[in-house]
Tab-separated table of C-alpha atoms and ligand atoms in Angstrom:
chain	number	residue	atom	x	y	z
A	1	UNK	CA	-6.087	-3.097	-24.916
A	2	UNK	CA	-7.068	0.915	-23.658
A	3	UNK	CA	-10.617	1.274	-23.536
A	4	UNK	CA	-12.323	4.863	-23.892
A	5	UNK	CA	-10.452	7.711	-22.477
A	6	UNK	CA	-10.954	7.508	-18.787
A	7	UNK	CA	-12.484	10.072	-16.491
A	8	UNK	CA	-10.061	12.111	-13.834
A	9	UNK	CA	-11.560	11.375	-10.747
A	10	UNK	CA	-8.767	13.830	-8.892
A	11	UNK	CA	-6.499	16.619	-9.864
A	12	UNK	CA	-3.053	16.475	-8.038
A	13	UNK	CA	-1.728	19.580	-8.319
A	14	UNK	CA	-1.441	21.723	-5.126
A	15	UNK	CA	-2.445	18.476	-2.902
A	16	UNK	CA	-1.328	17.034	0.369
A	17	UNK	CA	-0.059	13.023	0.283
A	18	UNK	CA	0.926	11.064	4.008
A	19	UNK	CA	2.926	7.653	2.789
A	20	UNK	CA	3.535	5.274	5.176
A	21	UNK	CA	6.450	3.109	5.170
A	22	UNK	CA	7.481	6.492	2.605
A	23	UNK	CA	11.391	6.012	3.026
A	24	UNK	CA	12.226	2.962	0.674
A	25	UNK	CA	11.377	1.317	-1.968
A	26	UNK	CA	7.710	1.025	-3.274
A	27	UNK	CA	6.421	3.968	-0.801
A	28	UNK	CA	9.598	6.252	-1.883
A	29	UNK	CA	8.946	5.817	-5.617
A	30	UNK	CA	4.978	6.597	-4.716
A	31	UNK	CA	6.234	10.031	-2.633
A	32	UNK	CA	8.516	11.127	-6.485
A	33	UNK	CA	5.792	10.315	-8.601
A	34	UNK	CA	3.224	12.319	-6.333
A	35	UNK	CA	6.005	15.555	-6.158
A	36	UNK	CA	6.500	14.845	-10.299
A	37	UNK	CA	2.792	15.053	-10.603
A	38	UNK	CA	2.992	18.887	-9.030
A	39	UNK	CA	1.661	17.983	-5.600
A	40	UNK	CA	2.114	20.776	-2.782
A	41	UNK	CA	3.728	18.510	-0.160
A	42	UNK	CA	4.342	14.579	0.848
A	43	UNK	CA	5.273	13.977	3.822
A	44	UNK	CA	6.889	10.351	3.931
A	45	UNK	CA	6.604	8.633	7.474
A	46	UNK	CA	8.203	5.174	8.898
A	47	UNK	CA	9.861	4.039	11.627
A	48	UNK	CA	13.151	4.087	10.921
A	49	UNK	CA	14.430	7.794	10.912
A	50	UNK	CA	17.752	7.818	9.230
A	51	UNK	CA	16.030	6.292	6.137
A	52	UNK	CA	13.115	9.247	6.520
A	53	UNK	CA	15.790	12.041	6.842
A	54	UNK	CA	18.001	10.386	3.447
A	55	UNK	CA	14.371	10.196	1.267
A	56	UNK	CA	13.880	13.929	1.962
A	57	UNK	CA	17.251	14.699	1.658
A	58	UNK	CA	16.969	12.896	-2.503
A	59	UNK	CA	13.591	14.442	-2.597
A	60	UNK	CA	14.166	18.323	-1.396
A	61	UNK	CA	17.359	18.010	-4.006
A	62	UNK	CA	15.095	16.749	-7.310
A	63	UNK	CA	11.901	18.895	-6.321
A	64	UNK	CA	13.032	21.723	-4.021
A	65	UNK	CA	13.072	22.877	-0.704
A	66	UNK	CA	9.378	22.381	1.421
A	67	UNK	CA	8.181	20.107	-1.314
A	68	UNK	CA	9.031	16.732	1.036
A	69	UNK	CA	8.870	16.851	4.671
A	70	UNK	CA	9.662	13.288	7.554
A	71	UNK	CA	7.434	12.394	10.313
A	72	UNK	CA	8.357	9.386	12.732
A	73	UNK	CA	5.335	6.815	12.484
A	74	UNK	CA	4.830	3.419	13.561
A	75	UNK	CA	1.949	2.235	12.215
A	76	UNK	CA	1.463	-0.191	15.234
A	77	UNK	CA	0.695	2.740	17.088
A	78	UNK	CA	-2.879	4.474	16.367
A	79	UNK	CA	-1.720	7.263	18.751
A	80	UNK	CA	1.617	8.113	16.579
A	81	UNK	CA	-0.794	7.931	13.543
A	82	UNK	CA	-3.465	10.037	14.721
A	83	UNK	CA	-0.904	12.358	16.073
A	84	UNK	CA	0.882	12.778	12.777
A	85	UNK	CA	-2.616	12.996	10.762
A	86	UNK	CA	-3.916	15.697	13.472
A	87	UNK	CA	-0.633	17.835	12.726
A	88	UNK	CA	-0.809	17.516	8.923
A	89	UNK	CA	-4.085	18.774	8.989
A	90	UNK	CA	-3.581	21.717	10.934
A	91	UNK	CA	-0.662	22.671	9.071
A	92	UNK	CA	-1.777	22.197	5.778
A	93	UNK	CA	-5.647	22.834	6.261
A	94	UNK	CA	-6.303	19.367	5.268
A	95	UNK	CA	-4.916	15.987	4.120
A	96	UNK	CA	-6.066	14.627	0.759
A	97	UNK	CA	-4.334	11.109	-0.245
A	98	UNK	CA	-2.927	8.402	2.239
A	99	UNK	CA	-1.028	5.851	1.235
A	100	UNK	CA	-1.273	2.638	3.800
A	101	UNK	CA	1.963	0.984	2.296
A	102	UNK	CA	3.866	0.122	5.053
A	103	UNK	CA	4.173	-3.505	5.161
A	104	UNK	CA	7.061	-6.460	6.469
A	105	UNK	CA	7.490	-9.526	5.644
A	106	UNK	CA	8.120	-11.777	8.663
A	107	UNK	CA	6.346	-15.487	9.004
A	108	UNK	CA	8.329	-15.778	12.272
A	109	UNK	CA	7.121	-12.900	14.028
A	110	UNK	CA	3.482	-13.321	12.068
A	111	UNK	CA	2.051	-11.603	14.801
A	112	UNK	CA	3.716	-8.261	14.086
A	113	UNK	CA	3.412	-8.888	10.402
A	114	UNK	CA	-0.634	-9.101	10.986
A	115	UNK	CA	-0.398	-5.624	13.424
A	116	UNK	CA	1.479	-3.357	10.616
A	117	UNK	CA	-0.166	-5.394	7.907
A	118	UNK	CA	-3.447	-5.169	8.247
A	119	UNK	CA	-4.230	-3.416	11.748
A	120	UNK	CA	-1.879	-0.390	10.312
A	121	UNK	CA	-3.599	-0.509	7.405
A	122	UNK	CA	-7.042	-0.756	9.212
A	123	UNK	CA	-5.697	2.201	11.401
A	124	UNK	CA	-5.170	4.563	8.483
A	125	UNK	CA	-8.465	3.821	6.844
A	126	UNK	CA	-10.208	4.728	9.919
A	127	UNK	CA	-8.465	7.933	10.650
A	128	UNK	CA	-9.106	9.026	7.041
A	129	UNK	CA	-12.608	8.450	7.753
A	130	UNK	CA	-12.275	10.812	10.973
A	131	UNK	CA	-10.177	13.743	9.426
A	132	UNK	CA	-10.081	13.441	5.525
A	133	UNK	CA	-14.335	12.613	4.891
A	134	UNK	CA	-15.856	14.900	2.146
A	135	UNK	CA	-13.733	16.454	0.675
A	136	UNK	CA	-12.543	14.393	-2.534
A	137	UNK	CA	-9.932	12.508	-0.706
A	138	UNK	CA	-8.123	9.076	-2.127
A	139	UNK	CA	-6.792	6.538	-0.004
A	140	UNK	CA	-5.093	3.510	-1.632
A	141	UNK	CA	-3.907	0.815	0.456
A	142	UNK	CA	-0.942	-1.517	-0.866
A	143	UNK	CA	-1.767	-5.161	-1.346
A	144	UNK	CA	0.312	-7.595	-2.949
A	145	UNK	CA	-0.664	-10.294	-5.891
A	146	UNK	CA	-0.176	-12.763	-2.882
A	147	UNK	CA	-3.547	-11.727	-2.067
A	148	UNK	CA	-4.711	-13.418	-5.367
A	149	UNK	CA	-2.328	-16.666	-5.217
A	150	UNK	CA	-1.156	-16.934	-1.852
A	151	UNK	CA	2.328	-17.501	-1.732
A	152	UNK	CA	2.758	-21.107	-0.270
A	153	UNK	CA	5.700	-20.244	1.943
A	154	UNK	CA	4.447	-17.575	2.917
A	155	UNK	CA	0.956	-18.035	4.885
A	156	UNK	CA	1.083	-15.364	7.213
A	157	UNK	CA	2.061	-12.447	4.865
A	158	UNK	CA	-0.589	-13.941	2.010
A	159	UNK	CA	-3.612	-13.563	4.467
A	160	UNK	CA	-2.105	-10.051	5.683
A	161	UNK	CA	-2.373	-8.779	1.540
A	162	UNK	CA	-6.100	-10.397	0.915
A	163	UNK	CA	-7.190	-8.807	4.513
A	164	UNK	CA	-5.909	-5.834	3.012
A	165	UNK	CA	-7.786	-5.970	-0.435
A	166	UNK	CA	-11.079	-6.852	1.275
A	167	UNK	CA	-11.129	-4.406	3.649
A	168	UNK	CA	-10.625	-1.948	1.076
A	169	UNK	CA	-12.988	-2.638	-0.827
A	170	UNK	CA	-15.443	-2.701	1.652
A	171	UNK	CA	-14.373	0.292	2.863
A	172	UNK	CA	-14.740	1.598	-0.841
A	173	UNK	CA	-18.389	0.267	-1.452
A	174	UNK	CA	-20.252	2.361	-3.290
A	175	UNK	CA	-22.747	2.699	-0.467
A	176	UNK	CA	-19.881	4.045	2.148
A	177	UNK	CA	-18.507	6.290	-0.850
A	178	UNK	CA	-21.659	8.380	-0.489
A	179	UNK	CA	-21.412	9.215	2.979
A	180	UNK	CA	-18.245	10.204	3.204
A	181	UNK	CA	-16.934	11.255	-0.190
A	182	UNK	CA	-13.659	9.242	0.381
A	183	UNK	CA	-12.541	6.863	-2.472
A	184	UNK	CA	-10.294	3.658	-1.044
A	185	UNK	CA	-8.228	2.054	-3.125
A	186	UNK	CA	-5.770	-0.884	-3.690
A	187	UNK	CA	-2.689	-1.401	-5.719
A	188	UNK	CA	-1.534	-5.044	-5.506
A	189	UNK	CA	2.524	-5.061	-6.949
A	190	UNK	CA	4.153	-8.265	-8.185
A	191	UNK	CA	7.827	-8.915	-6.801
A	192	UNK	CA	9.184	-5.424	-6.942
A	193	UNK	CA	13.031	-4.876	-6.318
A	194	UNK	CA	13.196	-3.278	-2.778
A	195	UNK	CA	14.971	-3.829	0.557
A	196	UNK	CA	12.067	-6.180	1.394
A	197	UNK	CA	13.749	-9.090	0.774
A	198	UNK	CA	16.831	-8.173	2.540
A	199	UNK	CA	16.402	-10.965	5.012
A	200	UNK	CA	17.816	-14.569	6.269
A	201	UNK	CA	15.577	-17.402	6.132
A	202	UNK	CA	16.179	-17.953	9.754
A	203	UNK	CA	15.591	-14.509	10.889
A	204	UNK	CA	12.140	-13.870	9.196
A	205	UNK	CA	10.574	-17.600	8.769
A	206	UNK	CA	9.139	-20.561	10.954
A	207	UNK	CA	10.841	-22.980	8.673
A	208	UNK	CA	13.907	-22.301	7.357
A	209	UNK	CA	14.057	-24.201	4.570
A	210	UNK	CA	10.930	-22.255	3.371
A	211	UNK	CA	12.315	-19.291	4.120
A	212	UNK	CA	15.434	-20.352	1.687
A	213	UNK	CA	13.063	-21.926	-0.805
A	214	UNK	CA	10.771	-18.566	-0.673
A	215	UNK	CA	14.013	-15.527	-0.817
A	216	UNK	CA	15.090	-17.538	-3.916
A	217	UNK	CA	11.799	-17.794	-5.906
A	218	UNK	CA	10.975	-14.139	-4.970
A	219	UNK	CA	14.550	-13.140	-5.782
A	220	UNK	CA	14.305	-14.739	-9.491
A	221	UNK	CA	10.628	-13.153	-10.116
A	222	UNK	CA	11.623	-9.508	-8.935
A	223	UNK	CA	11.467	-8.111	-12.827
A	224	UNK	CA	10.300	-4.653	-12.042
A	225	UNK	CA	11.482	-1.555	-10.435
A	226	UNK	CA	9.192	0.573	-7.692
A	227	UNK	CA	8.896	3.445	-10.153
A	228	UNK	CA	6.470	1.252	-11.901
A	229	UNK	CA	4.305	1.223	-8.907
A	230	UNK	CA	4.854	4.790	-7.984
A	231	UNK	CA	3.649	5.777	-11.533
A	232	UNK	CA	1.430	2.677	-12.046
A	233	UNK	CA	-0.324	4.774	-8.283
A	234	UNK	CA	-0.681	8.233	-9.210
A	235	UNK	CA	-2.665	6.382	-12.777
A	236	UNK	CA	-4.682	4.878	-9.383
A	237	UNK	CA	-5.165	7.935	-7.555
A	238	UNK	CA	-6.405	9.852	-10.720
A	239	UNK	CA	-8.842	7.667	-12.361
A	240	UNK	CA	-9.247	4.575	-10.033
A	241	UNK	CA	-13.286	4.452	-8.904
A	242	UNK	CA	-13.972	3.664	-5.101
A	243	UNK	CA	-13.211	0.223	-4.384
A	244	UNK	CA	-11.463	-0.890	-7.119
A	245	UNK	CA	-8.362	-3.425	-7.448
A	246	UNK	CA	-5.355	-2.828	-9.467
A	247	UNK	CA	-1.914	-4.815	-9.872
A	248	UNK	CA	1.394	-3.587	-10.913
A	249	UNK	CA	3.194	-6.540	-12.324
A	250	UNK	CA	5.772	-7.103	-14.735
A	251	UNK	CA	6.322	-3.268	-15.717
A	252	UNK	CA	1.987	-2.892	-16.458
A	253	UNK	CA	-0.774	-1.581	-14.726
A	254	UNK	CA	-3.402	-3.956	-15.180
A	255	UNK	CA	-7.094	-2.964	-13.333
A	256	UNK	CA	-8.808	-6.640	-12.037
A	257	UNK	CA	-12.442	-7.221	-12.212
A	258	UNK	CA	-13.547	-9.566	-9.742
A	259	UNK	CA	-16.078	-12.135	-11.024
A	260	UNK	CA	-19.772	-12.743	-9.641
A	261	UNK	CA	-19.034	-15.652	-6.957
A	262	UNK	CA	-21.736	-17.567	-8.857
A	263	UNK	CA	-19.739	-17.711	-11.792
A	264	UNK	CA	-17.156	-19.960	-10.334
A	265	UNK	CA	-19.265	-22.090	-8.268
A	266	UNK	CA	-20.065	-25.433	-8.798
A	267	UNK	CA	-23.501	-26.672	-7.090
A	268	UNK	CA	-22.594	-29.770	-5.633
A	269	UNK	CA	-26.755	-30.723	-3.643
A	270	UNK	CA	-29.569	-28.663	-1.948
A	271	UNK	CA	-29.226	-28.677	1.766
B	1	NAI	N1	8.689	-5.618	-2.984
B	1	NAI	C1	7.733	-6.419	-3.407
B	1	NAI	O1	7.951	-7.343	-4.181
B	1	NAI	C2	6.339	-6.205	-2.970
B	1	NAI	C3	5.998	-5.379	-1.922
B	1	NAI	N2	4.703	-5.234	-1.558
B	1	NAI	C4	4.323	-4.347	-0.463
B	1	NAI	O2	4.795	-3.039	-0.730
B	1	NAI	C5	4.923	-2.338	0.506
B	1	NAI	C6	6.259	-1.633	0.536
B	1	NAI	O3	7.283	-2.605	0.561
B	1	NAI	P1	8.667	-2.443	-0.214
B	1	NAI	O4	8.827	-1.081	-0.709
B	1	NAI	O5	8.790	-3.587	-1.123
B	1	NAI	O6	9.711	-2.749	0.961
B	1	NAI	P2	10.486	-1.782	1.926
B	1	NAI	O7	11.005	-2.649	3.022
B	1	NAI	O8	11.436	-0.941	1.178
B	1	NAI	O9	9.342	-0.815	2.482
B	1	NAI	C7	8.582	-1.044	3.620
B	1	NAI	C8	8.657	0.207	4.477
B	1	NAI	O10	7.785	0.047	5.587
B	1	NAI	C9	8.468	0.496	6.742
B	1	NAI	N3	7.903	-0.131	7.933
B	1	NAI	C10	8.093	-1.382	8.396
B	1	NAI	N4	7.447	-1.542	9.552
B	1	NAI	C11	6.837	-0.361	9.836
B	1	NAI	C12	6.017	0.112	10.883
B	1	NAI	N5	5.725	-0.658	11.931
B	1	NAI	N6	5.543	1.378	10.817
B	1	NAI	C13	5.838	2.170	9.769
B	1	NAI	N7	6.638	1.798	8.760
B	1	NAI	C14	7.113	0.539	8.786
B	1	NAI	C15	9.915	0.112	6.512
B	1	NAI	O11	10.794	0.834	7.349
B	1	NAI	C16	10.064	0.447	5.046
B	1	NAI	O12	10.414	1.795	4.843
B	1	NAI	C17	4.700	-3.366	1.605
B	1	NAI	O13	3.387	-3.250	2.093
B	1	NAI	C18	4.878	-4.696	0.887
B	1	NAI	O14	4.177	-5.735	1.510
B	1	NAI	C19	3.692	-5.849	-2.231
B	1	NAI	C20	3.963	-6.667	-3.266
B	1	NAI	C21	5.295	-6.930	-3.726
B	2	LIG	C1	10.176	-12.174	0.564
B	2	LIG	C2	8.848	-12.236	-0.149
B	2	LIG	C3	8.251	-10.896	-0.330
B	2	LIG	C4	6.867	-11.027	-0.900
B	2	LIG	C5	6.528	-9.838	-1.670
B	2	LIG	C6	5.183	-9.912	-2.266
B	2	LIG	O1	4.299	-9.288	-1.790
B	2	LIG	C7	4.847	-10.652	-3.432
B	2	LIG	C8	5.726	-11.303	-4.114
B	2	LIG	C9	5.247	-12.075	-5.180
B	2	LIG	C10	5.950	-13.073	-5.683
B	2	LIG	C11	7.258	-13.495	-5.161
B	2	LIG	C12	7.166	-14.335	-3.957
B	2	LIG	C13	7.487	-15.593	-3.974
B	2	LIG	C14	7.840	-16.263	-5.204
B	2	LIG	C15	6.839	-17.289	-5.547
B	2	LIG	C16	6.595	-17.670	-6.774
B	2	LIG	C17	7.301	-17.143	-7.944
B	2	LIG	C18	6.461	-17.347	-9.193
B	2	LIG	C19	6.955	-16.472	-10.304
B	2	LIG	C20	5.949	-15.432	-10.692
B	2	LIG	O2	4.784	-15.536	-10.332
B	2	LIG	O3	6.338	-14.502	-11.404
């Protein structure tokens, strides 16, 4: 049920957006709902180039030239990052929203699933604390709902999207919010249809069997589109308070309140 009209925390018009991971799916849909919404520029950045270069191509051709621009970022690398953050800056006088939404899912290589994960993640966060602090900048950080129930197949990737939502919201505590004027953010989608799940069970799981098990369960719960999390975002981005959670699942954007840990504790003896 809507509650009381909320308050716009940000206006979006003539802003500056960095998405990472902006070429496909989830972080694509974010960049046209940010250019729909009247922002200046986006600049999308990932890894792989040829999928950079297409998204601007679709992009310049719905919103016009210089709208959408492509800059090569691993987000493994905190020297590509700061590089591409130093240069947006310059250029644009300043960089208002980031998007930390790159993300893989790989249990077999879980080690580079943890570094773009969560150390990308924690890479961006700390750069926008370096070159985006007071002035009214958002940063929201894509989770997953595997950070509530972690998927069981997937252990690796499930600790990668709750690392994600705590850090966030530590980073978006109230008390941090007044030093540096920086709201941080989390969306957390459901099984989105994307290239994400483009994989073999061998080439992206310990177990294969798991990995079969997992592809088809994910497969049969994908019942959304990324637009819904591209529009379910900029709802994020205008109104979302510092710290706060928020899922896109199932075509809604639904905002989660965590409860008070006592309220789900059960005293067992004093120690
Ligand atoms: N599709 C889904 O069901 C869900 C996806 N998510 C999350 O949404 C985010 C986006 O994923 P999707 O759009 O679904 O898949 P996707 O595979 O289309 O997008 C991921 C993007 O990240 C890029 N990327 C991968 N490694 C990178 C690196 N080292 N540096 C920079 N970019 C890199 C990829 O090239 C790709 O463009 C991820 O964080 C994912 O975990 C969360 C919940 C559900
Ligand atoms: C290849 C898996 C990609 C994981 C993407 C993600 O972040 C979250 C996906 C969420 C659910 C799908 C994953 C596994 C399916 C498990 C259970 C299905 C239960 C059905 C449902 O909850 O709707």
């Amino acid at each position: 049920m809507a509650s009381a009209a909320p308050i716009q925390l940000m206006e979006l018009k003539g802003k500056v957006a960095l998405i990472t991971g902006g070429a496909t799916g989830i972080g694509l849909a974010m960049a046209d709902s940010l250019l729909a919404e009247g922002l200046k520029k986006v600049y999308i950045s990932g890894n792989i180039d040829k999928d950079g270069e297409e998204a601007v191509r679709e992009m310049t051709k719905k919103y016009g030239e210089g709208r959408c621009s492509f800059k090569h970022l691993d987000v493994t690398s905190l020297q590509q990052f700061e590089e591409v953050v130093k240069e947006i800056v310059s250029t644009e006088g300043g960089l208002d929203i980031l998007l930390n939404n790159a993300g893989i899912v790989n249990e077999r290589k879980w080690e580079l699933q943890t570094d773009v994960n969560i150390n990308g993640t924690m890479r961006g966060c700390l750069l926008a604390l370096k070159y985006m602090a007071n002035r009214g900048a958002c940063i929201v950080n894509t989770s997953s709902i595997a950070c509530f129930d972690p998927v069981p197949y997937l252990p690796g990737y499930s600790a990668s999207k709750s690392a994600i939502t705590g850090l966030s919201r530590a980073f978006g505590d109230p008390l941090l919010f007044k030093e540096h004027n920086i709201r941080f953010l989390v969306v957390a989608p459901g099984a989105t249809k994307t290239g994400i799940g483009n994989i073999t069970p061998a080439s992206y799981h310990y177990n294969e069997e798991w990995g079969r098990i997992n592809l088809e369960q994910f497969y049969s719960a994908q019942d959304q589109g990324p637009e819904a999390v591209g529009k379910g975002t900029v709802y994020i981005i205008k109104y979302g308070s510092s710290g706060s959670v928020w899922v896109v699942e199932h075509n809604q954007l639904l905002r989660v309140t965590q409860p008070k840990r006592e309220s789900y504790q059960t005293k067992i003896m004093d120690l």
